[in-house]
mmCIF file of C-alpha atoms in Angstrom:
data_model
loop_
_atom_site.group_PDB
_atom_site.id
_atom_site.type_symbol
_atom_site.label_atom_id
_atom_site.label_comp_id
_atom_site.label_asym_id
_atom_site.label_seq_id
_atom_site.Cartn_x
_atom_site.Cartn_y
_atom_site.Cartn_z
ATOM 1 C CA MET Y 209 7.824 -12.344 41.111
ATOM 2 C CA SER Y 210 8.780 -16.291 40.525
ATOM 3 C CA ASP Y 211 11.103 -17.883 42.693
ATOM 4 C CA ALA Y 212 12.299 -19.524 40.329
ATOM 5 C CA LEU Y 213 14.836 -16.817 38.927
ATOM 6 C CA PRO Y 214 17.592 -15.176 40.583
ATOM 7 C CA THR Y 215 17.392 -11.668 40.660
ATOM 8 C CA GLU Y 216 20.192 -9.075 41.506
ATOM 9 C CA SER Y 217 17.105 -7.513 43.479
ATOM 10 C CA SER Y 218 13.249 -8.041 44.222
ATOM 11 C CA SER Y 219 11.777 -5.132 43.614
ATOM 12 C CA PRO Y 220 12.166 -2.450 46.118
ATOM 13 C CA ASP Y 221 9.415 -0.043 47.491
ATOM 14 C CA ARG Y 222 9.784 2.835 44.780
ATOM 15 C CA GLY Y 223 6.366 4.817 46.680
ATOM 16 C CA THR Y 224 4.724 6.458 44.399
ATOM 17 C CA SER Y 225 6.451 10.183 42.925
ATOM 18 C CA ALA Y 226 7.181 9.894 39.277
ATOM 19 C CA ALA Y 227 8.707 13.992 39.772
ATOM 20 C CA PRO Y 228 9.812 15.160 37.980
ATOM 21 C CA TYR Y 229 8.492 13.273 34.976
ATOM 22 C CA ASP Y 230 4.473 14.548 34.478
ATOM 23 C CA ALA Y 231 3.725 12.092 31.214
ATOM 24 C CA LEU Y 232 4.690 8.450 30.056
ATOM 25 C CA LEU Y 233 4.626 8.321 26.309
ATOM 26 C CA LEU Y 234 4.354 4.265 25.216
ATOM 27 C CA LEU Y 235 6.021 4.304 21.450
ATOM 28 C CA SER Y 236 5.690 1.256 19.385
ATOM 29 C CA PHE Y 237 6.175 0.570 15.593
ATOM 30 C CA GLY Y 238 2.219 0.863 14.614
ATOM 31 C CA GLY Y 239 0.798 -1.172 11.678
ATOM 32 C CA PRO Y 240 -2.517 -1.451 9.673
ATOM 33 C CA GLU Y 241 -5.812 -1.363 11.152
ATOM 34 C CA GLY Y 242 -7.771 -2.698 7.347
ATOM 35 C CA PRO Y 243 -6.713 -3.253 3.838
ATOM 36 C CA ASP Y 244 -6.603 0.195 2.342
ATOM 37 C CA ASP Y 245 -3.924 0.939 4.724
ATOM 38 C CA VAL Y 246 -1.376 -1.798 4.516
ATOM 39 C CA VAL Y 247 0.506 -0.165 1.469
ATOM 40 C CA PRO Y 248 0.678 3.282 2.893
ATOM 41 C CA PHE Y 249 1.748 1.895 5.902
ATOM 42 C CA LEU Y 250 4.967 -0.161 4.126
ATOM 43 C CA GLU Y 251 5.279 2.810 2.356
ATOM 44 C CA ASN Y 252 5.791 4.707 6.020
ATOM 45 C CA VAL Y 253 8.087 2.294 7.137
ATOM 46 C CA THR Y 254 10.092 1.965 3.753
ATOM 47 C CA ARG Y 255 10.069 5.746 3.254
ATOM 48 C CA GLY Y 256 13.146 6.919 1.294
ATOM 49 C CA ARG Y 257 15.022 3.081 0.453
ATOM 50 C CA GLY Y 258 13.574 2.890 -2.869
ATOM 51 C CA ILE Y 259 11.760 -0.178 -2.723
ATOM 52 C CA PRO Y 260 9.398 -0.247 -5.583
ATOM 53 C CA ARG Y 261 4.993 -1.011 -5.314
ATOM 54 C CA GLU Y 262 5.521 -3.718 -6.635
ATOM 55 C CA ARG Y 263 7.395 -4.874 -3.453
ATOM 56 C CA LEU Y 264 5.505 -3.727 -1.037
ATOM 57 C CA GLU Y 265 2.669 -5.207 -2.692
ATOM 58 C CA GLU Y 266 3.919 -8.398 -2.265
ATOM 59 C CA VAL Y 267 4.891 -7.767 1.288
ATOM 60 C CA GLY Y 268 1.868 -7.037 1.897
ATOM 61 C CA GLN Y 269 0.489 -10.362 1.124
ATOM 62 C CA HIS Y 270 1.419 -11.181 4.738
ATOM 63 C CA TYR Y 271 -1.480 -8.735 6.260
ATOM 64 C CA TYR Y 272 -3.657 -9.370 3.880
ATOM 65 C CA LEU Y 273 -3.889 -13.028 5.375
ATOM 66 C CA PHE Y 274 -5.109 -11.662 8.418
ATOM 67 C CA GLY Y 275 -7.631 -8.889 6.395
ATOM 68 C CA GLY Y 276 -5.284 -6.394 6.436
ATOM 69 C CA VAL Y 277 -5.019 -5.878 10.020
ATOM 70 C CA SER Y 278 -2.128 -5.743 11.988
ATOM 71 C CA PRO Y 279 -2.644 -7.122 15.540
ATOM 72 C CA ILE Y 280 0.293 -4.851 16.507
ATOM 73 C CA ASN Y 281 -2.625 -1.264 17.617
ATOM 74 C CA GLU Y 282 -4.799 -3.632 19.358
ATOM 75 C CA GLN Y 283 -2.222 -4.904 21.492
ATOM 76 C CA ASN Y 284 -0.954 -1.598 22.056
ATOM 77 C CA ARG Y 285 -4.461 -0.549 23.420
ATOM 78 C CA GLU Y 286 -4.460 -3.354 25.303
ATOM 79 C CA LEU Y 287 -0.958 -2.520 27.242
ATOM 80 C CA LEU Y 288 -2.315 1.039 27.446
ATOM 81 C CA ALA Y 289 -5.329 0.280 29.825
ATOM 82 C CA ALA Y 290 -2.801 -2.701 31.852
ATOM 83 C CA LEU Y 291 -1.125 0.259 32.617
ATOM 84 C CA ARG Y 292 -3.354 3.035 33.301
ATOM 85 C CA GLU Y 293 -4.955 0.195 35.071
ATOM 86 C CA ASP Y 294 -1.865 -0.754 37.328
ATOM 87 C CA PHE Y 295 -0.886 2.734 37.889
ATOM 88 C CA ALA Y 296 -4.052 3.547 39.038
ATOM 89 C CA ALA Y 297 -4.479 0.920 41.253
ATOM 90 C CA HIS Y 298 -0.782 1.524 43.085
ATOM 91 C CA GLY Y 299 -1.549 5.487 43.658
ATOM 92 C CA LEU Y 300 0.832 6.574 40.399
ATOM 93 C CA ASP Y 301 -0.942 9.695 39.550
ATOM 94 C CA LEU Y 302 1.281 9.447 35.955
ATOM 95 C CA PRO Y 303 -1.075 10.136 32.504
ATOM 96 C CA VAL Y 304 0.028 7.721 30.173
ATOM 97 C CA TYR Y 305 -0.226 8.022 26.035
ATOM 98 C CA TRP Y 306 0.212 6.710 23.091
ATOM 99 C CA GLY Y 307 2.152 7.626 19.688
ATOM 100 C CA ASN Y 308 3.361 5.445 16.876
ATOM 101 C CA ARG Y 309 6.129 5.727 13.877
ATOM 102 C CA ASN Y 310 4.615 4.312 11.505
ATOM 103 C CA TRP Y 311 0.978 4.449 11.905
ATOM 104 C CA ALA Y 312 -1.775 6.474 13.689
ATOM 105 C CA PRO Y 313 -1.880 7.779 16.608
ATOM 106 C CA TYR Y 314 1.384 9.281 15.043
ATOM 107 C CA LEU Y 315 3.917 10.411 17.458
ATOM 108 C CA THR Y 316 4.416 13.782 16.407
ATOM 109 C CA ASP Y 317 0.585 14.174 17.021
ATOM 110 C CA THR Y 318 0.707 12.866 20.017
ATOM 111 C CA LEU Y 319 3.560 14.902 20.610
ATOM 112 C CA ARG Y 320 1.637 17.916 19.820
ATOM 113 C CA ASP Y 321 -1.392 16.533 21.828
ATOM 114 C CA MET Y 322 1.000 16.658 25.055
ATOM 115 C CA VAL Y 323 2.511 19.594 25.179
ATOM 116 C CA ARG Y 324 -0.652 20.928 24.797
ATOM 117 C CA ASP Y 325 -1.893 19.369 27.420
ATOM 118 C CA GLY Y 326 0.710 21.076 29.604
ATOM 119 C CA HIS Y 327 3.960 18.384 29.680
ATOM 120 C CA ARG Y 328 7.103 18.699 30.198
ATOM 121 C CA ARG Y 329 8.957 15.945 31.271
ATOM 122 C CA VAL Y 330 7.766 13.288 29.697
ATOM 123 C CA LEU Y 331 8.917 9.283 30.118
ATOM 124 C CA VAL Y 332 8.753 6.894 27.037
ATOM 125 C CA LEU Y 333 8.437 3.089 26.652
ATOM 126 C CA ALA Y 334 9.499 1.612 23.521
ATOM 127 C CA THR Y 335 8.310 -1.413 22.537
ATOM 128 C CA SER Y 336 11.500 -2.822 21.905
ATOM 129 C CA ALA Y 337 13.527 -5.042 25.046
ATOM 130 C CA TYR Y 338 16.780 -4.918 23.545
ATOM 131 C CA ALA Y 339 19.389 -2.099 22.078
ATOM 132 C CA SER Y 340 19.369 -2.116 18.405
ATOM 133 C CA TYR Y 341 20.050 0.516 15.882
ATOM 134 C CA SER Y 342 15.899 -0.310 14.724
ATOM 135 C CA GLY Y 343 15.162 -1.518 18.165
ATOM 136 C CA CYS Y 344 16.219 2.294 20.124
ATOM 137 C CA ARG Y 345 18.026 4.366 18.341
ATOM 138 C CA GLN Y 346 15.625 4.478 15.170
ATOM 139 C CA TYR Y 347 12.747 5.061 18.098
ATOM 140 C CA ARG Y 348 15.333 8.069 19.421
ATOM 141 C CA GLU Y 349 15.694 9.712 16.180
ATOM 142 C CA ASN Y 350 12.174 9.382 15.076
ATOM 143 C CA LEU Y 351 11.173 11.432 19.139
ATOM 144 C CA ALA Y 352 14.285 14.316 17.478
ATOM 145 C CA GLU Y 353 12.222 14.762 14.441
ATOM 146 C CA SER Y 354 9.033 14.987 16.099
ATOM 147 C CA LEU Y 355 10.518 17.326 18.552
ATOM 148 C CA ALA Y 356 11.867 19.361 15.583
ATOM 149 C CA ALA Y 357 8.317 19.770 14.223
ATOM 150 C CA LEU Y 358 6.989 21.197 17.406
ATOM 151 C CA ARG Y 359 9.605 23.680 17.496
ATOM 152 C CA ALA Y 360 9.082 24.811 13.813
ATOM 153 C CA GLU Y 361 5.172 24.951 14.764
ATOM 154 C CA GLY Y 362 6.262 27.327 17.345
ATOM 155 C CA LEU Y 363 5.356 25.094 20.619
ATOM 156 C CA PRO Y 364 6.555 24.409 23.391
ATOM 157 C CA VAL Y 365 9.190 21.084 23.476
ATOM 158 C CA PRO Y 366 9.790 18.875 26.441
ATOM 159 C CA ARG Y 367 12.274 17.271 27.947
ATOM 160 C CA VAL Y 368 12.032 13.538 26.542
ATOM 161 C CA ASP Y 369 14.191 10.721 28.528
ATOM 162 C CA LYS Y 370 13.813 6.568 27.357
ATOM 163 C CA LEU Y 371 13.298 4.406 29.963
ATOM 164 C CA ARG Y 372 16.267 1.698 30.088
ATOM 165 C CA HIS Y 373 16.323 -1.720 28.240
ATOM 166 C CA TYR Y 374 13.899 -3.936 30.453
ATOM 167 C CA PHE Y 375 15.039 -7.368 28.664
ATOM 168 C CA ASN Y 376 16.028 -8.943 31.778
ATOM 169 C CA HIS Y 377 13.994 -7.218 34.274
ATOM 170 C CA PRO Y 378 11.815 -9.850 35.982
ATOM 171 C CA GLY Y 379 8.323 -8.686 35.166
ATOM 172 C CA PHE Y 380 9.426 -9.224 31.391
ATOM 173 C CA VAL Y 381 11.219 -12.338 31.848
ATOM 174 C CA ASP Y 382 8.278 -14.188 34.369
ATOM 175 C CA PRO Y 383 5.883 -14.268 31.515
ATOM 176 C CA VAL Y 384 7.839 -15.814 29.342
ATOM 177 C CA VAL Y 385 9.033 -18.509 31.499
ATOM 178 C CA ASP Y 386 5.124 -19.306 32.463
ATOM 179 C CA GLY Y 387 4.405 -19.432 28.950
ATOM 180 C CA VAL Y 388 7.200 -21.519 27.941
ATOM 181 C CA VAL Y 389 6.108 -24.293 30.971
ATOM 182 C CA ALA Y 390 2.619 -24.538 29.542
ATOM 183 C CA SER Y 391 3.563 -24.483 26.057
ATOM 184 C CA LEU Y 392 6.258 -27.634 26.942
ATOM 185 C CA ALA Y 393 2.679 -29.226 28.979
ATOM 186 C CA GLU Y 394 0.996 -29.124 25.466
ATOM 187 C CA LEU Y 395 3.759 -30.959 23.297
ATOM 188 C CA PRO Y 396 2.566 -35.430 22.815
ATOM 189 C CA GLU Y 397 4.244 -36.884 26.736
ATOM 190 C CA ASP Y 398 6.377 -38.727 24.839
ATOM 191 C CA VAL Y 399 8.459 -35.660 23.187
ATOM 192 C CA ARG Y 400 8.103 -33.366 25.880
ATOM 193 C CA ALA Y 401 11.012 -34.231 27.875
ATOM 194 C CA ALA Y 402 13.664 -34.170 24.904
ATOM 195 C CA ALA Y 403 11.758 -31.205 23.245
ATOM 196 C CA HIS Y 404 14.588 -28.339 21.975
ATOM 197 C CA LEU Y 405 13.906 -25.112 23.392
ATOM 198 C CA THR Y 406 14.112 -22.399 20.442
ATOM 199 C CA PHE Y 407 14.356 -18.830 21.411
ATOM 200 C CA THR Y 408 13.306 -16.938 18.242
ATOM 201 C CA THR Y 409 14.028 -12.991 17.497
ATOM 202 C CA HIS Y 410 13.920 -10.895 14.666
ATOM 203 C CA SER Y 411 17.081 -10.797 12.205
ATOM 204 C CA ILE Y 412 18.991 -7.607 11.886
ATOM 205 C CA PRO Y 413 21.967 -7.090 9.571
ATOM 206 C CA THR Y 414 24.850 -8.156 11.018
ATOM 207 C CA ALA Y 415 27.004 -4.739 10.581
ATOM 208 C CA ALA Y 416 24.154 -3.594 12.844
ATOM 209 C CA ALA Y 417 24.129 -6.365 15.594
ATOM 210 C CA ASP Y 418 28.364 -6.353 16.111
ATOM 211 C CA THR Y 419 27.508 -2.488 16.878
ATOM 212 C CA SER Y 420 24.543 -2.502 18.924
ATOM 213 C CA GLY Y 421 24.923 -1.252 22.061
ATOM 214 C CA PRO Y 422 27.666 1.118 23.875
ATOM 215 C CA VAL Y 423 31.053 1.281 22.297
ATOM 216 C CA GLU Y 424 32.161 -1.337 25.016
ATOM 217 C CA ALA Y 425 29.976 -3.901 23.966
ATOM 218 C CA HIS Y 426 30.345 -3.965 20.240
ATOM 219 C CA GLY Y 427 32.399 -6.620 18.622
ATOM 220 C CA ASP Y 428 30.779 -10.152 17.245
ATOM 221 C CA GLY Y 429 26.474 -9.641 17.491
ATOM 222 C CA GLY Y 430 26.976 -6.444 19.773
ATOM 223 C CA ALA Y 431 24.778 -6.152 22.638
ATOM 224 C CA TYR Y 432 21.874 -7.387 21.120
ATOM 225 C CA VAL Y 433 22.815 -11.039 20.287
ATOM 226 C CA ALA Y 434 24.153 -11.029 23.880
ATOM 227 C CA GLN Y 435 21.340 -9.804 25.527
ATOM 228 C CA HIS Y 436 19.192 -12.236 24.186
ATOM 229 C CA LEU Y 437 21.565 -14.997 24.783
ATOM 230 C CA ASP Y 438 21.563 -13.699 28.408
ATOM 231 C CA VAL Y 439 18.003 -14.023 28.512
ATOM 232 C CA ALA Y 440 17.323 -17.343 26.551
ATOM 233 C CA GLU Y 441 19.866 -18.939 29.203
ATOM 234 C CA LEU Y 442 17.756 -17.333 31.791
ATOM 235 C CA ILE Y 443 14.765 -18.650 30.855
ATOM 236 C CA THR Y 444 15.772 -22.365 30.292
ATOM 237 C CA GLU Y 445 17.284 -22.261 33.767
ATOM 238 C CA ALA Y 446 14.172 -21.071 34.933
ATOM 239 C CA VAL Y 447 12.325 -24.067 33.411
ATOM 240 C CA ARG Y 448 14.580 -26.543 34.340
ATOM 241 C CA LYS Y 449 14.050 -25.568 38.418
ATOM 242 C CA ARG Y 450 10.172 -25.555 37.241
ATOM 243 C CA THR Y 451 9.920 -28.975 35.587
ATOM 244 C CA GLY Y 452 13.072 -30.849 36.374
ATOM 245 C CA THR Y 453 14.276 -31.030 32.619
ATOM 246 C CA ALA Y 454 17.208 -29.058 30.936
ATOM 247 C CA HIS Y 455 16.094 -28.635 27.489
ATOM 248 C CA PRO Y 456 18.570 -28.061 24.924
ATOM 249 C CA TRP Y 457 18.081 -24.835 23.902
ATOM 250 C CA SER Y 458 19.072 -22.312 20.581
ATOM 251 C CA LEU Y 459 18.700 -18.575 19.818
ATOM 252 C CA VAL Y 460 17.433 -18.185 15.799
ATOM 253 C CA TYR Y 461 16.137 -15.404 14.015
ATOM 254 C CA GLN Y 462 13.266 -14.424 12.077
ATOM 255 C CA SER Y 463 11.597 -11.711 9.544
ATOM 256 C CA ARG Y 464 14.752 -10.879 7.743
ATOM 257 C CA SER Y 465 14.109 -8.248 4.869
ATOM 258 C CA GLY Y 466 17.248 -6.982 3.436
ATOM 259 C CA PRO Y 467 18.745 -8.111 0.051
ATOM 260 C CA PRO Y 468 20.661 -11.023 -0.266
ATOM 261 C CA SER Y 469 24.016 -9.282 -0.298
ATOM 262 C CA VAL Y 470 24.032 -8.055 2.642
ATOM 263 C CA PRO Y 471 25.023 -10.267 5.786
ATOM 264 C CA TRP Y 472 22.178 -11.111 8.711
ATOM 265 C CA LEU Y 473 22.153 -12.612 11.414
ATOM 266 C CA GLU Y 474 21.417 -16.623 11.061
ATOM 267 C CA PRO Y 475 20.396 -19.309 10.796
ATOM 268 C CA ASP Y 476 16.773 -18.535 10.331
ATOM 269 C CA ILE Y 477 14.186 -20.244 11.990
ATOM 270 C CA CYS Y 478 12.994 -22.669 9.090
ATOM 271 C CA ASP Y 479 16.307 -23.368 8.544
ATOM 272 C CA HIS Y 480 16.489 -24.877 11.990
ATOM 273 C CA LEU Y 481 13.385 -26.038 12.385
ATOM 274 C CA GLU Y 482 14.621 -28.531 9.707
ATOM 275 C CA GLU Y 483 18.143 -28.588 11.352
ATOM 276 C CA LEU Y 484 16.623 -30.076 14.380
ATOM 277 C CA HIS Y 485 14.396 -32.637 12.555
ATOM 278 C CA GLY Y 486 17.871 -33.834 11.093
ATOM 279 C CA LYS Y 487 19.201 -34.800 14.307
ATOM 280 C CA GLY Y 488 16.490 -36.453 15.867
ATOM 281 C CA VAL Y 489 14.944 -34.279 17.769
ATOM 282 C CA PRO Y 490 11.698 -35.344 18.562
ATOM 283 C CA GLY Y 491 9.765 -31.589 19.334
ATOM 284 C CA THR Y 492 10.427 -28.074 19.913
ATOM 285 C CA VAL Y 493 8.638 -25.348 21.498
ATOM 286 C CA MET Y 494 9.522 -21.564 19.415
ATOM 287 C CA VAL Y 495 10.028 -18.319 22.001
ATOM 288 C CA PRO Y 496 9.757 -15.412 20.522
ATOM 289 C CA ILE Y 497 11.886 -13.688 23.547
ATOM 290 C CA GLY Y 498 12.403 -10.710 20.789
ATOM 291 C CA PHE Y 499 8.837 -9.111 20.528
ATOM 292 C CA VAL Y 500 7.108 -7.526 23.352
ATOM 293 C CA SER Y 501 3.594 -8.464 21.658
ATOM 294 C CA ASP Y 502 2.333 -11.343 19.002
ATOM 295 C CA HIS Y 503 1.943 -8.617 16.477
ATOM 296 C CA MET Y 504 2.426 -9.755 12.628
ATOM 297 C CA GLU Y 505 5.948 -11.390 12.684
ATOM 298 C CA VAL Y 506 5.109 -13.377 15.244
ATOM 299 C CA LEU Y 507 1.709 -14.169 13.963
ATOM 300 C CA TYR Y 508 2.881 -14.817 9.903
ATOM 301 C CA ASP Y 509 6.516 -15.433 10.580
ATOM 302 C CA LEU Y 510 6.092 -18.314 13.006
ATOM 303 C CA ASP Y 511 2.240 -19.114 13.400
ATOM 304 C CA THR Y 512 2.087 -19.314 9.755
ATOM 305 C CA GLU Y 513 5.785 -20.062 7.625
ATOM 306 C CA ALA Y 514 7.440 -22.145 10.868
ATOM 307 C CA MET Y 515 4.687 -23.686 11.796
ATOM 308 C CA ALA Y 516 4.167 -25.029 8.374
ATOM 309 C CA LYS Y 517 7.341 -25.584 7.920
ATOM 310 C CA ALA Y 518 7.335 -27.831 11.356
ATOM 311 C CA ALA Y 519 4.045 -29.895 10.126
ATOM 312 C CA GLU Y 520 5.732 -30.598 6.198
ATOM 313 C CA LEU Y 521 8.257 -32.171 8.681
ATOM 314 C CA GLY Y 522 6.485 -33.739 11.170
ATOM 315 C CA LEU Y 523 8.180 -32.088 13.977
ATOM 316 C CA PRO Y 524 5.900 -31.559 16.851
ATOM 317 C CA ALA Y 525 6.303 -27.548 17.835
ATOM 318 C CA ARG Y 526 4.311 -25.305 19.788
ATOM 319 C CA ARG Y 527 4.727 -21.323 20.011
ATOM 320 C CA SER Y 528 4.622 -19.693 23.345
ATOM 321 C CA PRO Y 529 3.405 -16.273 24.330
ATOM 322 C CA THR Y 530 4.951 -13.236 24.271
ATOM 323 C CA VAL Y 531 4.459 -11.081 27.552
ATOM 324 C CA GLY Y 532 2.007 -8.526 25.770
ATOM 325 C CA ALA Y 533 -0.222 -6.213 28.554
ATOM 326 C CA ASP Y 534 0.528 -9.533 31.437
ATOM 327 C CA PRO Y 535 -0.211 -7.615 34.613
ATOM 328 C CA ARG Y 536 3.535 -8.606 35.464
ATOM 329 C CA PHE Y 537 4.846 -6.253 32.579
ATOM 330 C CA ALA Y 538 3.085 -2.964 33.739
ATOM 331 C CA ALA Y 539 4.203 -3.463 37.066
ATOM 332 C CA ALA Y 540 7.715 -3.877 35.475
ATOM 333 C CA VAL Y 541 7.028 -0.491 33.440
ATOM 334 C CA ARG Y 542 5.944 1.064 36.860
ATOM 335 C CA ASP Y 543 8.888 -0.189 38.706
ATOM 336 C CA LEU Y 544 10.753 1.453 35.483
ATOM 337 C CA VAL Y 545 9.015 4.501 35.924
ATOM 338 C CA LEU Y 546 10.052 5.262 39.547
ATOM 339 C CA GLU Y 547 13.618 3.924 39.108
ATOM 340 C CA ARG Y 548 14.000 7.096 36.899
ATOM 341 C CA ALA Y 549 12.445 9.016 38.104
ATOM 342 C CA ALA Y 550 14.225 8.316 41.555
ATOM 343 C CA ALA Y 551 17.095 8.646 39.619
ATOM 344 C CA GLU Y 552 16.296 11.821 38.043
ATOM 345 C CA ARG Y 553 16.622 13.123 41.694
ATOM 346 C CA ASP Y 554 19.778 11.330 42.819
ATOM 347 C CA GLU Y 555 18.571 9.058 45.242
ATOM 348 C CA SER Y 556 20.788 6.233 43.813
ATOM 349 C CA PRO Y 557 18.134 3.487 43.231
ATOM 350 C CA VAL Y 558 18.359 -0.105 43.580
ATOM 351 C CA ARG Y 559 17.732 -1.028 39.884
ATOM 352 C CA CYS Y 560 15.828 -4.700 39.386
ATOM 353 C CA ALA Y 561 17.635 -6.950 36.525
ATOM 354 C CA LEU Y 562 18.349 -10.607 36.022
ATOM 355 C CA GLY Y 563 21.245 -12.646 34.471
ATOM 356 C CA ALA Y 564 24.771 -11.810 34.060
ATOM 357 C CA LEU Y 565 24.548 -8.153 32.478
ATOM 358 C CA GLY Y 566 22.910 -6.493 34.719
ATOM 359 C CA SER Y 567 20.988 -3.050 34.751
ATOM 360 C CA SER Y 568 20.799 -1.349 31.229
ATOM 361 C CA HIS Y 569 22.027 2.604 30.998
ATOM 362 C CA ASP Y 570 19.555 5.078 31.376
ATOM 363 C CA LEU Y 571 21.238 6.958 29.398
ATOM 364 C CA CYS Y 572 22.189 6.451 25.380
ATOM 365 C CA PRO Y 573 26.276 6.740 25.568
ATOM 366 C CA VAL Y 574 27.784 8.536 22.273
ATOM 367 C CA GLY Y 575 28.523 5.845 19.345
ATOM 368 C CA CYS Y 576 25.557 3.653 20.867
ATOM 369 C CA CYS Y 577 24.113 1.518 17.939
ATOM 370 C CA PRO Y 578 25.131 4.343 15.543
ATOM 371 C CA ALA Y 579 22.932 4.412 12.161
ATOM 372 C CA ARG Y 580 25.088 4.020 8.766
ATOM 373 C CA THR Y 581 23.867 8.048 7.811
ATOM 374 C CA PRO Y 582 24.095 9.887 11.478
ATOM 375 C CA LYS Y 583 20.662 11.533 12.139
ATOM 376 C CA PRO Y 584 19.761 13.271 15.164
ATOM 377 C CA ALA Y 585 18.868 11.136 17.707
ATOM 378 C CA ALA Y 586 16.779 12.476 21.570
ATOM 379 C CA ALA Y 587 17.105 10.949 24.962
ATOM 380 C CA GLY Y 588 20.391 10.351 24.647
ATOM 381 C CA ALA Y 589 23.870 11.662 25.556
ATOM 382 C CA ASP Y 590 24.197 13.302 22.206
ATOM 383 C CA ALA Y 591 20.665 14.304 21.686
ATOM 384 C CA PRO Y 592 20.331 18.173 20.512
ATOM 385 C CA GLU Y 593 19.358 20.837 22.516
ATOM 386 C CA PHE Y 594 15.610 21.744 21.373
#
């Protein structure tokens, strides 16, 4: 853990027992693995929203630029290997499985394999660090759908719990700080000291942002915006301590996909780059804190579109890396697993968290990140009984 970061606690020695849990599920979004997969994958993502095939083929061009392959699956394989390696090295005997919401390996298939392997208490790590409908509750809805499918097949239905939000865990924050420092060093020396830190995350509808997190967190931007702002401030302060320079910073958004008539979080990254240039800012580092890995929204919306905009403006820019399969993130997952297991054993574990917001809840409360059309969601206070 970086000594540049103030912590609520250092990582405690939690032992090696994950009881009562007997497996961990890495749950992710999924992505195509070849050109023929692209449109079927996008149909899975948008099912029920009435989006015409022509529009899907247009969006699919982003994937075709990269051979029709999203990097997310390979990065999940790397994270899966990192988790297994970390668990084995620290004596944590907990098998790790992987399932996706929108592409193979599909969540229902993975859960079916898990119950056939005898697992009945499953912890879930979602590859989304923040509170929002699309980043938390929708994963929980998919879990509920898959568990219902197992029940309909006559299979045992495991109890499933989701690890808490980890946006402010040191093992998530520290690798990002290192990446920002390294990216600043790559900027031309004459612009480095005055460079702007541009923190980016996925834009979501403002209505979804305003109702993100527990009910008491609802309001302007909700927990989603508050959590990102807290992490951005943490990283900026850590960079100041590392470099001796207090860089100005902003939180901006990317990857909007909704109709123009629906308000989404702004400003957009490309609009923000134009604003920076207009103000005479000499350079910037784009910091994708809203993403666990360098998946398509990072490779296309930042590395392709935003970098092209910066080049057009003559604005020196770098993009810092996401956490990915960094060993510190794998260690953070182990810490979160053991923390949650201890809590289930009524042991009141110390929780690692940075910043002003503290550690998130273990169990999503009623009213947390509500959907426009209510659906059953697993791993929450309102979870159905199976």
